Coordinates of C-alpha atoms and ligand atoms in Angstrom, one line a residue:
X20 CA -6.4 29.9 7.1
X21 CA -3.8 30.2 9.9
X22 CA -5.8 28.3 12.6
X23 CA -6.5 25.7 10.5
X24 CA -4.1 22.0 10.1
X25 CA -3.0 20.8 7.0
X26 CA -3.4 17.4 6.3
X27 CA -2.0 15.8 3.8
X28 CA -3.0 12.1 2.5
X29 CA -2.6 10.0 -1.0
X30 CA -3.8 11.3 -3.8
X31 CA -4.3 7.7 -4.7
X32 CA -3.3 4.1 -4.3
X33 CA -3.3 1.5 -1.5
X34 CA -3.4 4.3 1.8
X35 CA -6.3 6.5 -0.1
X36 CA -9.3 4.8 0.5
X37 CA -8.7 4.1 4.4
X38 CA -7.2 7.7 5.0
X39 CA -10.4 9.1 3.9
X40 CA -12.5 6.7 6.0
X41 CA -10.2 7.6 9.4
X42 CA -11.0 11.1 8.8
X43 CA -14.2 10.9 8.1
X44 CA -15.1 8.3 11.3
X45 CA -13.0 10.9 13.3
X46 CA -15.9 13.0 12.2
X47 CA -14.3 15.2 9.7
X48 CA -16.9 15.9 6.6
X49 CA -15.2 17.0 3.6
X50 CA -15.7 16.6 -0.6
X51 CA -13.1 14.3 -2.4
X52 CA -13.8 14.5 -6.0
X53 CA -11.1 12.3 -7.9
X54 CA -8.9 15.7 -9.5
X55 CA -9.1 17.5 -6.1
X56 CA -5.8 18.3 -5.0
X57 CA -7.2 20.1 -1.6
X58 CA -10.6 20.2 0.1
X59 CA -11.8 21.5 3.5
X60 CA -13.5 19.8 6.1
X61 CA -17.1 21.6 7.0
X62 CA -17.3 21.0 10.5
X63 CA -13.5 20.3 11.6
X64 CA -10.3 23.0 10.9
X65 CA -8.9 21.3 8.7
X66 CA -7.4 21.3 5.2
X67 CA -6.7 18.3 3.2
X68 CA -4.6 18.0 0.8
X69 CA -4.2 15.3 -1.9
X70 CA -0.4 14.1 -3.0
X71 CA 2.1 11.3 -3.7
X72 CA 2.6 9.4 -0.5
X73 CA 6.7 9.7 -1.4
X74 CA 6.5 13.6 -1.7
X75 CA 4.3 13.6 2.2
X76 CA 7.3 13.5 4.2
X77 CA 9.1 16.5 2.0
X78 CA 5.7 18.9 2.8
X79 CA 5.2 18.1 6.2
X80 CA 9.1 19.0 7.1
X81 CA 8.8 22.3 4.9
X82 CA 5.2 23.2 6.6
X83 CA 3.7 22.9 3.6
X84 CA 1.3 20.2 5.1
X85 CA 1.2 19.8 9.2
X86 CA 0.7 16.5 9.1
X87 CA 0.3 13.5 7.2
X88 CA -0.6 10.0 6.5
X89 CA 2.1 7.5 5.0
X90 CA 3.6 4.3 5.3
X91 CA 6.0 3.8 7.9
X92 CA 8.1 2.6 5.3
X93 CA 8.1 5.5 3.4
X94 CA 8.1 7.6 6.6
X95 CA 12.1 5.6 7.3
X96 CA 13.5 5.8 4.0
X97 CA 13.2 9.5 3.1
X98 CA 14.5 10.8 6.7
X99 CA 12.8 13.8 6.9
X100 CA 12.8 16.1 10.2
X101 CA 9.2 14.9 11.1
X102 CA 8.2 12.5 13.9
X103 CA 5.6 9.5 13.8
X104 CA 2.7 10.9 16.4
X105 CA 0.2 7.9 15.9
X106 CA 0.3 4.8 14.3
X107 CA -2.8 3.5 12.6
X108 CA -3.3 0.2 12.1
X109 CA -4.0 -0.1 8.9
X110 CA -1.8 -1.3 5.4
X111 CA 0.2 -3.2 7.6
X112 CA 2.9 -4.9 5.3
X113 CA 6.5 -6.0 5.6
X114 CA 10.1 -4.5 3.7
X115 CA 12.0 -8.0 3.1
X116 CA 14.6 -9.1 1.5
X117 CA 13.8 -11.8 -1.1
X118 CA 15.6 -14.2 -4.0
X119 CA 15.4 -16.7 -6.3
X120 CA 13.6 -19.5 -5.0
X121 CA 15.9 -21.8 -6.5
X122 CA 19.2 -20.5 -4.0
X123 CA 20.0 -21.8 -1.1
X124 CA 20.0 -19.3 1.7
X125 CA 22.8 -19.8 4.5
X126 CA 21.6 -16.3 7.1
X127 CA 22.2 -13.1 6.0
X128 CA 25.9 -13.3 5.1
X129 CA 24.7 -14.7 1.9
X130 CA 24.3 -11.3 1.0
X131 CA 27.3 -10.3 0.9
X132 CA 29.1 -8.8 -2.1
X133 CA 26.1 -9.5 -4.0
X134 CA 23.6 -6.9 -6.2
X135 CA 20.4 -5.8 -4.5
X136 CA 17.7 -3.9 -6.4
X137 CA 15.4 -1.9 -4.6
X138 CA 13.3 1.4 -3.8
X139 CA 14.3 1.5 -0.8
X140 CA 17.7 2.0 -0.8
X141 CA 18.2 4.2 2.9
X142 CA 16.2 1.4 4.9
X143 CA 18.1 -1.5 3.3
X144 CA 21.6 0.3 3.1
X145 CA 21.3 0.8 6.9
X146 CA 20.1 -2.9 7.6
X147 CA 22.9 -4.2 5.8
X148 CA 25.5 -1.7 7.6
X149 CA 24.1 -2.8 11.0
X150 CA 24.3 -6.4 9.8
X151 CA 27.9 -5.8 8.6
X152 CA 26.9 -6.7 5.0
X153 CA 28.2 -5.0 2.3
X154 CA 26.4 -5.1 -0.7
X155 CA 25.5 -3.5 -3.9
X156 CA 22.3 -1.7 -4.2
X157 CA 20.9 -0.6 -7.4
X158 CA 17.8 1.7 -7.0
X159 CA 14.8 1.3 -9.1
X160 CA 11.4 2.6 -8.5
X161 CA 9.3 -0.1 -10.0
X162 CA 8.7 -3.5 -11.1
X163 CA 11.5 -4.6 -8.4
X164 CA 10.6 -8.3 -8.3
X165 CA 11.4 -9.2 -12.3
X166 CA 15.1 -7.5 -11.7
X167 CA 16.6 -10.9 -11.1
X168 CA 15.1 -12.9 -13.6
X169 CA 16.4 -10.1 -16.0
X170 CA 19.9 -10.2 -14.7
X171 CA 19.9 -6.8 -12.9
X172 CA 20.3 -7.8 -9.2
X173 CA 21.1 -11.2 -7.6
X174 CA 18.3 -10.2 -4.8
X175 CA 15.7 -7.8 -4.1
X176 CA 13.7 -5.8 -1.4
X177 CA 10.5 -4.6 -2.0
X178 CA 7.2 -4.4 0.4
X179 CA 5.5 -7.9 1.1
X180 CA 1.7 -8.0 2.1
X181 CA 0.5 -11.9 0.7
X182 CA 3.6 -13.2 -0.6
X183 CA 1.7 -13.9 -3.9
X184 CA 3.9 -11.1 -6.1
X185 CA 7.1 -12.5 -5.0
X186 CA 5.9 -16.7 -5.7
X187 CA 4.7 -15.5 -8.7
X188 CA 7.9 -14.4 -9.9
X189 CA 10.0 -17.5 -8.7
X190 CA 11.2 -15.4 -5.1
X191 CA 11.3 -16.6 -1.6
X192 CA 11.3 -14.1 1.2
X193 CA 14.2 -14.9 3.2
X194 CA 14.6 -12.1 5.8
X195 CA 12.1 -9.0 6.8
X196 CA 13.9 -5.7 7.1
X197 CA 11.0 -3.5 8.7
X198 CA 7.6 -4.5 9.5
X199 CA 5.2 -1.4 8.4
X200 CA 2.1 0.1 8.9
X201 CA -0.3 3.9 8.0
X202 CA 1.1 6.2 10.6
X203 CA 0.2 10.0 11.4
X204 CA 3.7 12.3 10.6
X205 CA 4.2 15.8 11.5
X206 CA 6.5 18.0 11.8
X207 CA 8.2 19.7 14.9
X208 CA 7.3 22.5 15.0
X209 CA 3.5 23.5 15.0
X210 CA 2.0 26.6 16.5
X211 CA 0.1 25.5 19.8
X212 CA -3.3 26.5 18.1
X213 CA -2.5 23.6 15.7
X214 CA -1.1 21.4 18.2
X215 CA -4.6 21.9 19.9
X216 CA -6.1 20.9 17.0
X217 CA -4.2 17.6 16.3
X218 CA -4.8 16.4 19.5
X219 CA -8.4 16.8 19.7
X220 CA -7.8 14.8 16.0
X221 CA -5.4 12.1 17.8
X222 CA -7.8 11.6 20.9
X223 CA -10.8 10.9 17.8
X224 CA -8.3 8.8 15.8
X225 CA -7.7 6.4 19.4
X226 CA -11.2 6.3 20.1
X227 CA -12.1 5.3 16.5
X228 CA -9.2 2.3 16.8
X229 CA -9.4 1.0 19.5
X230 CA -13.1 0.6 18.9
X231 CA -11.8 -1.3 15.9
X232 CA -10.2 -4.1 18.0
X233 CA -13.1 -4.5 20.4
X234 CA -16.7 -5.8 20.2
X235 CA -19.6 -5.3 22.7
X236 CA -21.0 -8.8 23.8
X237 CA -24.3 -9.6 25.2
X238 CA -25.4 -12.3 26.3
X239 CA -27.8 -14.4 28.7
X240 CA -27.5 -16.6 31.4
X241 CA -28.6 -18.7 34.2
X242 CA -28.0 -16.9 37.6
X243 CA -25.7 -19.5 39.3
X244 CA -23.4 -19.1 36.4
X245 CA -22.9 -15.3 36.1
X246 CA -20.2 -15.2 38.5
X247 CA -18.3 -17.4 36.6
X248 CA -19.3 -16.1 33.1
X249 CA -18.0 -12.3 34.8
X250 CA -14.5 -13.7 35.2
X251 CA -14.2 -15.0 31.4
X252 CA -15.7 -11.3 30.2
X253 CA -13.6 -9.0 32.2
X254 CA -14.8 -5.7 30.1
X255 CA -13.6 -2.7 30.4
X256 CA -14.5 -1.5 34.1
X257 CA -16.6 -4.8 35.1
X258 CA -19.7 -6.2 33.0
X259 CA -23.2 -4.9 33.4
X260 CA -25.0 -7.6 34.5
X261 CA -29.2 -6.9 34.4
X262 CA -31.8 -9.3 35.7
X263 CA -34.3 -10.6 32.8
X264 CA -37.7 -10.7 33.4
X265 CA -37.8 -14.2 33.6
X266 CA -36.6 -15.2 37.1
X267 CA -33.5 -17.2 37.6
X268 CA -32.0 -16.1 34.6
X269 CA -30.0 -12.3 33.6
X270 CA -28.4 -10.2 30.9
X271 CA -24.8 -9.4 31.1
X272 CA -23.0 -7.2 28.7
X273 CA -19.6 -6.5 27.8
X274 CA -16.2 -5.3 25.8
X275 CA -14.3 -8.2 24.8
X276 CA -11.1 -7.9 22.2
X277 CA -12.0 -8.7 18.6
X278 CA -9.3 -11.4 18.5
X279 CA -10.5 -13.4 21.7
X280 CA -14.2 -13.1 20.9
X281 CA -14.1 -17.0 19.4
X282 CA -12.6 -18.5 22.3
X283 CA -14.7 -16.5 25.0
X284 CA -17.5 -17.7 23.0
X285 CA -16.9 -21.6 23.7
X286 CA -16.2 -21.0 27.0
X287 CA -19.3 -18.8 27.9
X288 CA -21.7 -21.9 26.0
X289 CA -20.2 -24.0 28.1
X290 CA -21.2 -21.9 31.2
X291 CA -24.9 -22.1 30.1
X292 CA -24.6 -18.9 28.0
X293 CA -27.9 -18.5 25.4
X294 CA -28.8 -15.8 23.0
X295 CA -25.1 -14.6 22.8
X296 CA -25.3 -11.2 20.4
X297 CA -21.7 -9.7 19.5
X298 CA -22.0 -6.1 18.2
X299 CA -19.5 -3.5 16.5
X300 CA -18.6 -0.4 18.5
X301 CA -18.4 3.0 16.3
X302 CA -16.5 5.0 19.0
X303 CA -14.9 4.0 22.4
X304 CA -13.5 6.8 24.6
X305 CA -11.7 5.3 28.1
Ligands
PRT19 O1 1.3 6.9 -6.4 P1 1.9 6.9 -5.0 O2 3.4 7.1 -5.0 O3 1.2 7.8 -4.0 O4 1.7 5.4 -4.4 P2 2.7 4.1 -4.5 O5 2.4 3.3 -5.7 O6 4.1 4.5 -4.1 O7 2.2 3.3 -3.2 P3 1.0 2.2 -3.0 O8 -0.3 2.9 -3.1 O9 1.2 1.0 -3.8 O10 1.3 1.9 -1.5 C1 1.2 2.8 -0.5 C2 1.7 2.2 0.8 O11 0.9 1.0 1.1 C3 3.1 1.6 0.8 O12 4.1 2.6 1.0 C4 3.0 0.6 2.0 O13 3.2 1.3 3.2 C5 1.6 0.1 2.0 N1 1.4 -1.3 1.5 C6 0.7 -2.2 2.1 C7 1.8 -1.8 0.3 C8 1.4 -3.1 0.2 N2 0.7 -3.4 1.4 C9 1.7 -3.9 -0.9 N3 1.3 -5.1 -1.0 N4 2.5 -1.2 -0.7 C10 2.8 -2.0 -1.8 N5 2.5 -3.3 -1.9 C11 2.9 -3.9 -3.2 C12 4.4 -4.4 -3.2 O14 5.2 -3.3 -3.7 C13 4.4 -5.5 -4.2 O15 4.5 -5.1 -5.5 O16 2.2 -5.1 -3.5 C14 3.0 -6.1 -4.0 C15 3.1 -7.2 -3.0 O17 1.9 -7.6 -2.5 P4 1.7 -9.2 -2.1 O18 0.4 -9.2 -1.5 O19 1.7 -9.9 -3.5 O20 2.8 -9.7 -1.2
ZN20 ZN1 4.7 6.2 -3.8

């Protein structure tokens, strides 16, 4: 029991599913039946236990949980005694102020004196405080966006992702408070046998994401251009660059970042490049 970490994740909701899979691609094998509150992993020491993401922060500073998964959003407003260890990449979203789309908006001073409803009352109370804005906040924990079109608050601030709740209910998003995203919590004090453990976990979790971002590219091409085509692929030591079995012509392979994959491609056709294959990577460990 002692030697093994605690980790807590949603029960369920918009951080379940992709919790699950980062454990699981960090090679933890466990059951999740839909009423499990706890499981354990088979092959990992670990425990994981299944709550609401607002109650994660309270267990991991008590040492109920070691760590945890939440949104960074949730991880600032309840101001727990925990730290952030990793972030993760995933349910990336945005805290924002937002009002009727009919009001003109003159900065952030138009805030002033006026009625906010929120759930996050900690994150936005110390915006406004650092802005020198003082306003009214009236905490509700739902439903935030019809509060002005029932005469409860002149503004709100709730999490954005599309934009399509707030346009839907005749808001404009005028000014982003926090940008969030999943991140690994735990608390500050963990015996060094679980500290050993979480970072064996940590050192999976980077592999797994940063594998994420990149793609391995190969490709062929005529042997007076693979100089060239070398300097547009820089990969992660230098690319591998193999002669084919037809003469004058060789394989080169690569890592190339998942964002710059579409321009490196253009360039590299227009270096003579044929046969170009891009291909996932499960696991990259620098
Ligand atoms: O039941 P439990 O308390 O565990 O879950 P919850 O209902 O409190 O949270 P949940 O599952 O909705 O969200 C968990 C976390 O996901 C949040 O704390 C954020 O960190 C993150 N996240 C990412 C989001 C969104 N995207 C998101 N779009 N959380 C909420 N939303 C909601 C938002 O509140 C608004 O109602 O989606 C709506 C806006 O979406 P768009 O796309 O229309 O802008
Ligand atoms: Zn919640």
């Amino acid at each position: 029991m002692e030697n093994k970490l605690r980790i807590a994740i949603q029960k369920s909701g918009r951080l379940q599913e992709k919790s699950v899979k980062l454990l699981r691609e960090c090679g933890l094998y466990f059951s999740n039946g839909p009423n499990r509150l706890k499981t354990e992993s088979y092959n990992f020491p670990a425990e994981i236990l299944f709550l609401r993401d607002d109650d994660i922060p309270q267990y991991v500073e008590d040492g109920v949980a070691d760590i945890g998964i939440v949104g960074e959003n949730v991880f600032l407003e309840k101001k727990k005694d925990i730290e952030i260890t990793q972030r993760l990449d995933f349910a990336k979203c945005r805290l924002s102020l937002a009002i009727p789309k009919g009001d003109t908006y003159e900065g952030i001073q138009s805030f002033d004196g006026k009625q906010i409803a929120t759930s996050y009352p900690n994150i936005i109370k110390d915006f406004l405080a650092k802005n020198n804005i003082s306003a009214e906040i009236h905490e509700i924990s739902g439903s935030v966006e019809i509060a002005p079109g029932i005469g409860l608050a002149d503004a709100i601030c709730d999490i954005v992702s599309t934009g399509s709740t707030l346009m839907s209910n005749g808001l404009k998003e005028v000014e982003t408070v926090i940008k969030s995203e999943a991140v690994l919590v735990s608390g500050k004090s963990l015996s060094a046998e679980k500290q050993a453990i979480l970072d064996k976990l940590i050192f999976r979790v980077k592999a797994v994401n940063k594998a994420k971002n990149t793609k391995y590219m190969l490709l062929n091409a005529p042997n007076d251009s693979v100089k060239e085509i070398c300097s547009v692929l820089p990969g992660m030591k230098s690319p591998t660059v193999l002669p084919l079995k037809e003469s004058g012509w060789s394989s080169v392979h690569s890592v190339v970042n998942e964002d710059e994959f579409w321009d490196k491609i253009d360039e590299l056709k227009a270096l003579g490049a044929q046969g170009i294959l891009v291909v996932p990577i499960e696991k990259m460990i620098l």
